[in-house]
Amino acid sequence: MAAIPSSITVRMYNVGFGDCFLLTFHYGASERTARHMLVDFGSSAAPRHAPKDYMRRIAEDIARQTKGKLDVLVATHRHRDHISGFAAEGAGAGKIIAALKPDHVILPWTEHPDAAPDARAARFLGSLETMHELAGAALRTSRNPGFAGRETRAQLQFLGDDNLKNLSAVENLIGMGKRGKAWYVNAGMTLNTLLPGVNITVLGPPTLEQSDSIRTERARDPHEFWQFCNFWEARLRTLEAASKPATPPDDPPPSVRWFIQQTRRVEAAQMLELVRELDTVLNNTSVILLLEAGSRKLLFPGDAQIENWTFALRNPSWRKLLADVNLYKVGHHGSLNATPKSLWKLFHHKGSEQQPERLQSLCSTRSGKHGNARAGTEVPRRILVEELRKNSAFASSDEDCASGLSKTFEIRL
Amino acid sequence: MKTDQSSAPAAVRLHAAPPTRKLTILALDPSVRSSGKLLRTQIEIPNEVLSAGPRGYRVHIVDYDATTGSFRSPAPIPAGMNGESGPPCDPFEKLSEDRLLADPDFHAFMAYGIVMKTLARFEFALGRRVGWSYGGHEIHVAPHAFADANAYYSEQTRGLHFGYFTSADGERTIYSCLSHEVVAHETTHALLDGLRERYLYPSSPQQGGFHEGFADIVALLSLLSAQSVVAKVLDLGARKASGEFLPRAQITPEKLRRSGLFALAQEMGAELSGVHGQALRRSVTLQPRADYLTSGDYDEPHDCGEVLVAAVLNAYLEVWVERLKAIGDRRKLDRQRAAEEGAEIADRLLTMCIRAIDYCPPTDLQFGDFASAVLTADWELNPHDEKYRLRGALLASFKSYGIEPSSLCSASHQEGAWDRPPDGFQYANTNFDSLQSDPGELFRFLWENRGPFRLNEQAYTRVLSVRPSIRTGPDGLIVKETVAEYHQQLTVLARELRGLGVAKPSGMPADMAVTIYGGNALIFDQFGRVKYNIGNSILDPSRPEVQERQSRRLAYLWEHGAFDSGAARMRAFSRIHAQRGTSWYRSLRRPE
């Protein structure tokens, strides 16, 4: 077998709102020598007109394409829209994936099942757990009749659902990691032995210490960190305590009804804000992978947002590496804050259609599910999509896979 | 319906009622104790015949909890409180500590009391009635608004909302409405919004920071104008204090800052750290340094505001310690006297800071504008400043924190104060009487003087307010002034900016509509003549710094997403407060 792949096939599956990418590295003409890497497999909203068992069908297709053997599996972070397909319960897509016996399973350092490296990290991981519970509590509250307007409620349920623990998927992933080899990664690690002729650099997520190193003098105040933990713990505690009113409430007289109505609106908007906040924190645990094969570079950043990216973007040699990326998996389904301007500026290969070796961008998303255009929070974000269309070869699972399970992209080396 | 009618006071003989009443509140958060006891104090607030709630002419307590979705009936007015038999009584004066902490009716009355007191404080300093930004007369106050370590002012609900939460050990419930500081802070947000509505619009880090910093300054100086609180600071600061005397060696600005105020902040923050206690803690640890505001590390509104708070607190300590030199002997000084002085200085400083708002430009406020405003406002009423030398101390302290007064005052009366405008206004067609209260009359005056006021004729101009104001002058005579503000806005396409001398933010689409603002505060003297004209012209070809300010503002707003749809008004204090707690993973600085 040749030591360097001759071409790479990137298969973007249409999972609706979610991510699922299968990368096949070809070494010469023989299919037997091909190697396969799966990056995420999750969905939080079905594609348009999809059959009910669309996730199982995709899992079966992955099994077919890989001839029953997966070399590398990546779960960028613990959000339903990235890992729900790994759940072994229910439709059983996760069992199909587990049967592909991945040799290597890559997960962010925050998912390490055993002891955290130190007390501070343990505290941080505890906070992430708290956030999942909080998402559950917010989800339950949002179901109360009359809790909020239709739009706010739909947003709360969508985000709340995405941030639940996804325990079955996580357990399956850990199990696969134990049978093969698990890599719990952070920025700066290299995984160059997993696939022949492919160098993998991990650009994120940063560890707590790495985050410290880029924070300002003042923000390094240890108080900030403890507050972060306390913040989520306190919110969960009080939300739970408040779920049962102690005395039967009185009937509000007309003089206070206007105020009560306005207050409920503000309260619902606040809860949505809070859930968005925790969504961001979890997005920022995303693994960012840069794959190099020959002269080609592929960038898979999961849902990493600006806070996660900041560490990588401070590193001059990584900035140089990022300059000639050929394929960019658009971060966080096309939301604006997951493609930092400073990252986009680095890409040399972007440009109009005449641009030789034009940058390919792949956006796995489903419009009309996340945020709204009026508030400027819609995903995918219109102004980002316009820029991607103008200055790269842009493909979106929402529009380009409509006729089938997936769309493939060939990269010749 | 069992409320309102039944509680409405029928026939109360108001003619005999005193103008103020006393009401017991907690001077400091329940987490702060003095010899094991809560720090209670009686505040003096305007007297009125209350309805159940309590509900009065400016404040309406509504005990609605949004987390549980439950409403609690208005608190009844205890017998004697409405002056049915003699002067109004204070029903909480003798209540046990346990009752005070646990009684939701007391929570309601305490919140009512502090909102009323803060309002009265503003009206006293400004010499006129003060309104809310939304035009109504009452503000709603929810003392148990939601289960969260948070509190906020909301224009949407026309209300103040105070959360409650479980203590870290899970043992007790902490009520933010029982924190004097928190209630005064949120009330100040509402009052400042009524006085300067443009300050809640996105503009620059300092304008956002000003709302936070000013609310902290008012809250902290309100606390410190209570003698019992100052005495507590002294006790914490001078550890070897015994009985009535304090060792003089222990009384230095540094000791009072480090051990006094800092320790007080620690005690206040012991349980409420998610909400406020921090403002004081942070501000007293900021040593004078001139580069905070230019470093880029203080752009978040709370961080930025703390620099202003630190400058004012620093001046307070300097003045106080200086003043203490005059009392006692070489080795010790009288504790009671020292506390009296501390409370008096806090009170005066508070009046100065509130009065300064009338002398602040209505748009795009910078801390340097506030510095000039404080110095001007105080000079007007107290030109000599001999007893406490507050202006001198403030000016020095502002400078030591890098806050240079915006006015390069050429006049000799007070360094840093605003200049009087050159006399060249046309008064011939103006009716003096209506000019004191009628926005239409003021607009005519502005328009007829558009030359001297440098109005931009392309812009939309609106008079925001005209208010007569009555203050007592240094000679004891009444000074009648008229305080007015107007505002201009000009909307152009981004590509037109260059022609106006304003830089288009890089990356901004050429066909994007962009609005730039300007506006002035006007003070008319008792003869209806323009005494001060303070503000920011929208554009001024003869002064490049005006265009540079607009360029900076646009660049900042563009970078911070204020031009995204839906982000037009950042009127969300709760969000700013909540971010305090979540700033860990998000506090990384952006690389752009």
mmCIF file of N, CA and C in Angstrom, chain B residues 198-199 201-207 360-369 406 418 453-454 456 486-490 497 500-505 514-521 533-541 543-558 563:
data_model
loop_
_atom_site.group_PDB
_atom_site.id
_atom_site.type_symbol
_atom_site.label_atom_id
_atom_site.label_comp_id
_atom_site.label_asym_id
_atom_site.label_seq_id
_atom_site.Cartn_x
_atom_site.Cartn_y
_atom_site.Cartn_z
ATOM 1 N N ARG B 198 -30.780 58.176 26.389
ATOM 2 C CA ARG B 198 -29.857 57.700 25.359
ATOM 3 C C ARG B 198 -28.723 56.842 25.928
ATOM 4 N N TYR B 199 -28.512 56.901 27.244
ATOM 5 C CA TYR B 199 -27.378 56.162 27.808
ATOM 6 C C TYR B 199 -27.550 54.650 27.737
ATOM 7 N N TYR B 201 -28.473 53.189 25.004
ATOM 8 C CA TYR B 201 -28.253 52.754 23.621
ATOM 9 C C TYR B 201 -26.770 52.447 23.447
ATOM 10 N N PRO B 202 -26.464 51.515 22.556
ATOM 11 C CA PRO B 202 -25.057 51.177 22.384
ATOM 12 C C PRO B 202 -24.263 52.364 21.849
ATOM 13 N N SER B 203 -23.088 52.581 22.409
ATOM 14 C CA SER B 203 -22.273 53.698 21.950
ATOM 15 C C SER B 203 -20.796 53.392 22.101
ATOM 16 N N SER B 204 -20.346 53.229 23.344
ATOM 17 C CA SER B 204 -18.923 52.988 23.589
ATOM 18 C C SER B 204 -18.822 52.252 24.917
ATOM 19 N N PRO B 205 -17.658 51.640 25.198
ATOM 20 C CA PRO B 205 -17.533 50.942 26.478
ATOM 21 C C PRO B 205 -17.826 51.867 27.658
ATOM 22 N N GLN B 206 -17.400 53.138 27.550
ATOM 23 C CA GLN B 206 -17.573 54.016 28.702
ATOM 24 C C GLN B 206 -19.031 54.379 28.936
ATOM 25 N N GLN B 207 -19.816 54.503 27.873
ATOM 26 C CA GLN B 207 -21.223 54.820 28.120
ATOM 27 C C GLN B 207 -21.930 53.644 28.794
ATOM 28 N N CYS B 360 -24.252 66.623 32.116
ATOM 29 C CA CYS B 360 -23.629 65.622 31.240
ATOM 30 C C CYS B 360 -24.279 65.692 29.861
ATOM 31 N N PRO B 361 -23.506 65.492 28.806
ATOM 32 C CA PRO B 361 -24.100 65.468 27.463
ATOM 33 C C PRO B 361 -25.083 64.301 27.348
ATOM 34 N N PRO B 362 -26.190 64.495 26.608
ATOM 35 C CA PRO B 362 -27.209 63.445 26.558
ATOM 36 C C PRO B 362 -26.854 62.238 25.699
ATOM 37 N N THR B 363 -25.818 62.336 24.853
ATOM 38 C CA THR B 363 -25.442 61.164 24.045
ATOM 39 C C THR B 363 -23.949 60.928 24.168
ATOM 40 N N ASP B 364 -23.542 59.684 23.914
ATOM 41 C CA ASP B 364 -22.118 59.325 23.835
ATOM 42 C C ASP B 364 -21.298 59.849 25.004
ATOM 43 N N LEU B 365 -21.726 59.544 26.193
ATOM 44 C CA LEU B 365 -21.031 60.027 27.386
ATOM 45 C C LEU B 365 -19.672 59.340 27.564
ATOM 46 N N GLN B 366 -18.689 60.143 27.916
ATOM 47 C CA GLN B 366 -17.378 59.606 28.311
ATOM 48 C C GLN B 366 -17.137 59.994 29.774
ATOM 49 N N PHE B 367 -16.301 59.204 30.460
ATOM 50 C CA PHE B 367 -16.066 59.504 31.879
ATOM 51 C C PHE B 367 -15.537 60.932 32.073
ATOM 52 N N GLY B 368 -14.733 61.393 31.105
ATOM 53 C CA GLY B 368 -14.195 62.754 31.199
ATOM 54 C C GLY B 368 -15.304 63.809 31.209
ATOM 55 N N ASP B 369 -16.423 63.503 30.520
ATOM 56 C CA ASP B 369 -17.565 64.423 30.530
ATOM 57 C C ASP B 369 -18.171 64.475 31.930
ATOM 58 N N SER B 406 -13.137 66.431 30.334
ATOM 59 C CA SER B 406 -13.258 66.731 28.908
ATOM 60 C C SER B 406 -13.067 68.217 28.624
ATOM 61 N N TRP B 418 -16.846 72.968 32.880
ATOM 62 C CA TRP B 418 -17.266 73.397 31.553
ATOM 63 C C TRP B 418 -17.147 74.912 31.420
ATOM 64 N N PHE B 453 -25.765 77.319 17.904
ATOM 65 C CA PHE B 453 -25.812 75.958 18.464
ATOM 66 C C PHE B 453 -25.153 74.938 17.536
ATOM 67 N N ARG B 454 -24.755 75.385 16.350
ATOM 68 C CA ARG B 454 -24.147 74.488 15.362
ATOM 69 C C ARG B 454 -25.027 73.271 15.095
ATOM 70 N N ASN B 456 -27.024 70.637 13.016
ATOM 71 C CA ASN B 456 -26.885 70.078 11.690
ATOM 72 C C ASN B 456 -28.275 70.065 11.046
ATOM 73 N N TYR B 486 -31.555 68.240 24.190
ATOM 74 C CA TYR B 486 -32.062 67.922 22.859
ATOM 75 C C TYR B 486 -31.109 66.948 22.203
ATOM 76 N N HIS B 487 -31.614 66.347 21.146
ATOM 77 C CA HIS B 487 -30.843 65.269 20.552
ATOM 78 C C HIS B 487 -31.011 65.337 19.042
ATOM 79 N N GLN B 488 -29.925 65.036 18.338
ATOM 80 C CA GLN B 488 -29.963 65.058 16.878
ATOM 81 C C GLN B 488 -29.560 63.703 16.344
ATOM 82 N N GLN B 489 -30.210 63.269 15.285
ATOM 83 C CA GLN B 489 -29.728 62.048 14.650
ATOM 84 C C GLN B 489 -29.752 62.200 13.145
ATOM 85 N N LEU B 490 -28.720 61.635 12.533
ATOM 86 C CA LEU B 490 -28.533 61.793 11.101
ATOM 87 C C LEU B 490 -28.283 60.417 10.511
ATOM 88 N N LEU B 497 -20.325 58.410 4.400
ATOM 89 C CA LEU B 497 -19.625 58.811 5.626
ATOM 90 C C LEU B 497 -18.360 59.595 5.337
ATOM 91 N N LEU B 500 -18.454 63.140 4.904
ATOM 92 C CA LEU B 500 -18.727 63.882 6.132
ATOM 93 C C LEU B 500 -17.508 63.914 7.049
ATOM 94 N N GLY B 501 -16.429 63.250 6.598
ATOM 95 C CA GLY B 501 -15.222 63.229 7.418
ATOM 96 C C GLY B 501 -15.205 62.106 8.441
ATOM 97 N N VAL B 502 -16.149 61.155 8.315
ATOM 98 C CA VAL B 502 -16.218 60.035 9.264
ATOM 99 C C VAL B 502 -15.748 58.773 8.538
ATOM 100 N N ALA B 503 -14.922 57.970 9.203
ATOM 101 C CA ALA B 503 -14.384 56.765 8.572
ATOM 102 C C ALA B 503 -15.442 55.668 8.555
ATOM 103 N N LYS B 504 -15.574 55.003 7.405
ATOM 104 C CA LYS B 504 -16.473 53.849 7.299
ATOM 105 C C LYS B 504 -15.762 52.646 7.924
ATOM 106 N N PRO B 505 -16.409 51.943 8.864
ATOM 107 C CA PRO B 505 -15.761 50.765 9.453
ATOM 108 C C PRO B 505 -15.384 49.771 8.353
ATOM 109 N N VAL B 514 -26.624 54.026 8.180
ATOM 110 C CA VAL B 514 -25.919 54.214 9.451
ATOM 111 C C VAL B 514 -26.452 55.480 10.106
ATOM 112 N N THR B 515 -26.700 55.414 11.412
ATOM 113 C CA THR B 515 -27.183 56.597 12.099
ATOM 114 C C THR B 515 -26.118 57.104 13.067
ATOM 115 N N ILE B 516 -25.849 58.392 12.997
ATOM 116 C CA ILE B 516 -24.937 58.984 13.980
ATOM 117 C C ILE B 516 -25.719 59.998 14.815
ATOM 118 N N TYR B 517 -25.260 60.180 16.047
ATOM 119 C CA TYR B 517 -26.028 60.953 17.017
ATOM 120 C C TYR B 517 -25.224 62.116 17.563
ATOM 121 N N GLY B 518 -25.947 63.090 18.034
ATOM 122 C CA GLY B 518 -25.341 64.188 18.766
ATOM 123 C C GLY B 518 -26.406 64.762 19.670
ATOM 124 N N GLY B 519 -26.025 65.667 20.528
ATOM 125 C CA GLY B 519 -27.045 66.251 21.386
ATOM 126 C C GLY B 519 -26.417 67.045 22.507
ATOM 127 N N ASN B 520 -27.203 67.950 23.074
ATOM 128 C CA ASN B 520 -26.668 68.817 24.108
ATOM 129 C C ASN B 520 -27.596 68.914 25.302
ATOM 130 N N ALA B 521 -26.983 69.214 26.435
ATOM 131 C CA ALA B 521 -27.740 69.594 27.620
ATOM 132 C C ALA B 521 -27.615 71.100 27.736
ATOM 133 N N ASN B 533 -23.974 75.102 27.660
ATOM 134 C CA ASN B 533 -24.383 74.368 26.474
ATOM 135 C C ASN B 533 -23.391 73.224 26.347
ATOM 136 N N ILE B 534 -23.794 72.065 26.876
ATOM 137 C CA ILE B 534 -22.837 70.968 27.045
ATOM 138 C C ILE B 534 -23.223 69.816 26.138
ATOM 139 N N GLY B 535 -22.319 69.388 25.296
ATOM 140 C CA GLY B 535 -22.687 68.229 24.497
ATOM 141 C C GLY B 535 -21.755 67.937 23.354
ATOM 142 N N ASN B 536 -22.256 67.077 22.512
ATOM 143 C CA ASN B 536 -21.481 66.613 21.384
ATOM 144 C C ASN B 536 -22.195 66.986 20.104
ATOM 145 N N SER B 537 -21.582 67.830 19.312
ATOM 146 C CA SER B 537 -22.179 68.123 18.016
ATOM 147 C C SER B 537 -22.200 66.837 17.220
ATOM 148 N N ILE B 538 -23.171 66.749 16.333
ATOM 149 C CA ILE B 538 -23.254 65.542 15.515
ATOM 150 C C ILE B 538 -22.079 65.523 14.535
ATOM 151 N N LEU B 539 -21.792 66.654 13.938
ATOM 152 C CA LEU B 539 -20.627 66.817 13.057
ATOM 153 C C LEU B 539 -20.189 68.267 13.198
ATOM 154 N N ASP B 540 -18.918 68.516 12.992
ATOM 155 C CA ASP B 540 -18.445 69.893 13.057
ATOM 156 C C ASP B 540 -17.165 70.009 12.239
ATOM 157 N N PRO B 541 -17.300 70.483 10.980
ATOM 158 C CA PRO B 541 -16.136 70.507 10.087
ATOM 159 C C PRO B 541 -14.958 71.286 10.678
ATOM 160 N N ARG B 543 -13.982 71.178 13.734
ATOM 161 C CA ARG B 543 -13.322 70.450 14.823
ATOM 162 C C ARG B 543 -13.177 68.978 14.459
ATOM 163 N N PRO B 544 -12.013 68.583 13.934
ATOM 164 C CA PRO B 544 -11.841 67.193 13.478
ATOM 165 C C PRO B 544 -12.117 66.171 14.587
ATOM 166 N N GLU B 545 -11.922 66.561 15.856
ATOM 167 C CA GLU B 545 -12.121 65.583 16.931
ATOM 168 C C GLU B 545 -13.574 65.097 17.000
ATOM 169 N N VAL B 546 -14.517 65.919 16.534
ATOM 170 C CA VAL B 546 -15.919 65.501 16.535
ATOM 171 C C VAL B 546 -16.106 64.337 15.565
ATOM 172 N N GLN B 547 -15.536 64.469 14.368
ATOM 173 C CA GLN B 547 -15.643 63.404 13.371
ATOM 174 C C GLN B 547 -14.878 62.161 13.838
ATOM 175 N N GLU B 548 -13.750 62.387 14.503
ATOM 176 C CA GLU B 548 -12.983 61.236 15.007
ATOM 177 C C GLU B 548 -13.792 60.454 16.036
ATOM 178 N N ARG B 549 -14.532 61.179 16.879
ATOM 179 C CA ARG B 549 -15.364 60.504 17.881
ATOM 180 C C ARG B 549 -16.432 59.657 17.185
ATOM 181 N N GLN B 550 -17.054 60.199 16.155
ATOM 182 C CA GLN B 550 -18.063 59.425 15.426
ATOM 183 C C GLN B 550 -17.426 58.194 14.767
ATOM 184 N N SER B 551 -16.218 58.359 14.232
ATOM 185 C CA SER B 551 -15.540 57.221 13.584
ATOM 186 C C SER B 551 -15.275 56.113 14.602
ATOM 187 N N ARG B 552 -14.787 56.517 15.782
ATOM 188 C CA ARG B 552 -14.478 55.526 16.824
ATOM 189 C C ARG B 552 -15.736 54.790 17.254
ATOM 190 N N ARG B 553 -16.804 55.552 17.420
ATOM 191 C CA ARG B 553 -18.039 54.949 17.886
ATOM 192 C C ARG B 553 -18.562 53.931 16.866
ATOM 193 N N LEU B 554 -18.552 54.328 15.577
ATOM 194 C CA LEU B 554 -19.042 53.408 14.548
ATOM 195 C C LEU B 554 -18.191 52.152 14.482
ATOM 196 N N ALA B 555 -16.877 52.329 14.566
ATOM 197 C CA ALA B 555 -15.986 51.165 14.493
ATOM 198 C C ALA B 555 -16.273 50.218 15.650
ATOM 199 N N TYR B 556 -16.457 50.774 16.842
ATOM 200 C CA TYR B 556 -16.720 49.944 18.025
ATOM 201 C C TYR B 556 -18.041 49.184 17.855
ATOM 202 N N LEU B 557 -19.074 49.894 17.424
ATOM 203 C CA LEU B 557 -20.385 49.253 17.291
ATOM 204 C C LEU B 557 -20.376 48.196 16.196
ATOM 205 N N TRP B 558 -19.676 48.489 15.125
ATOM 206 C CA TRP B 558 -19.598 47.529 14.014
ATOM 207 C C TRP B 558 -18.908 46.256 14.492
ATOM 208 N N PHE B 563 -24.845 46.427 14.605
ATOM 209 C CA PHE B 563 -25.569 46.679 13.360
ATOM 210 C C PHE B 563 -26.293 45.448 12.858
#
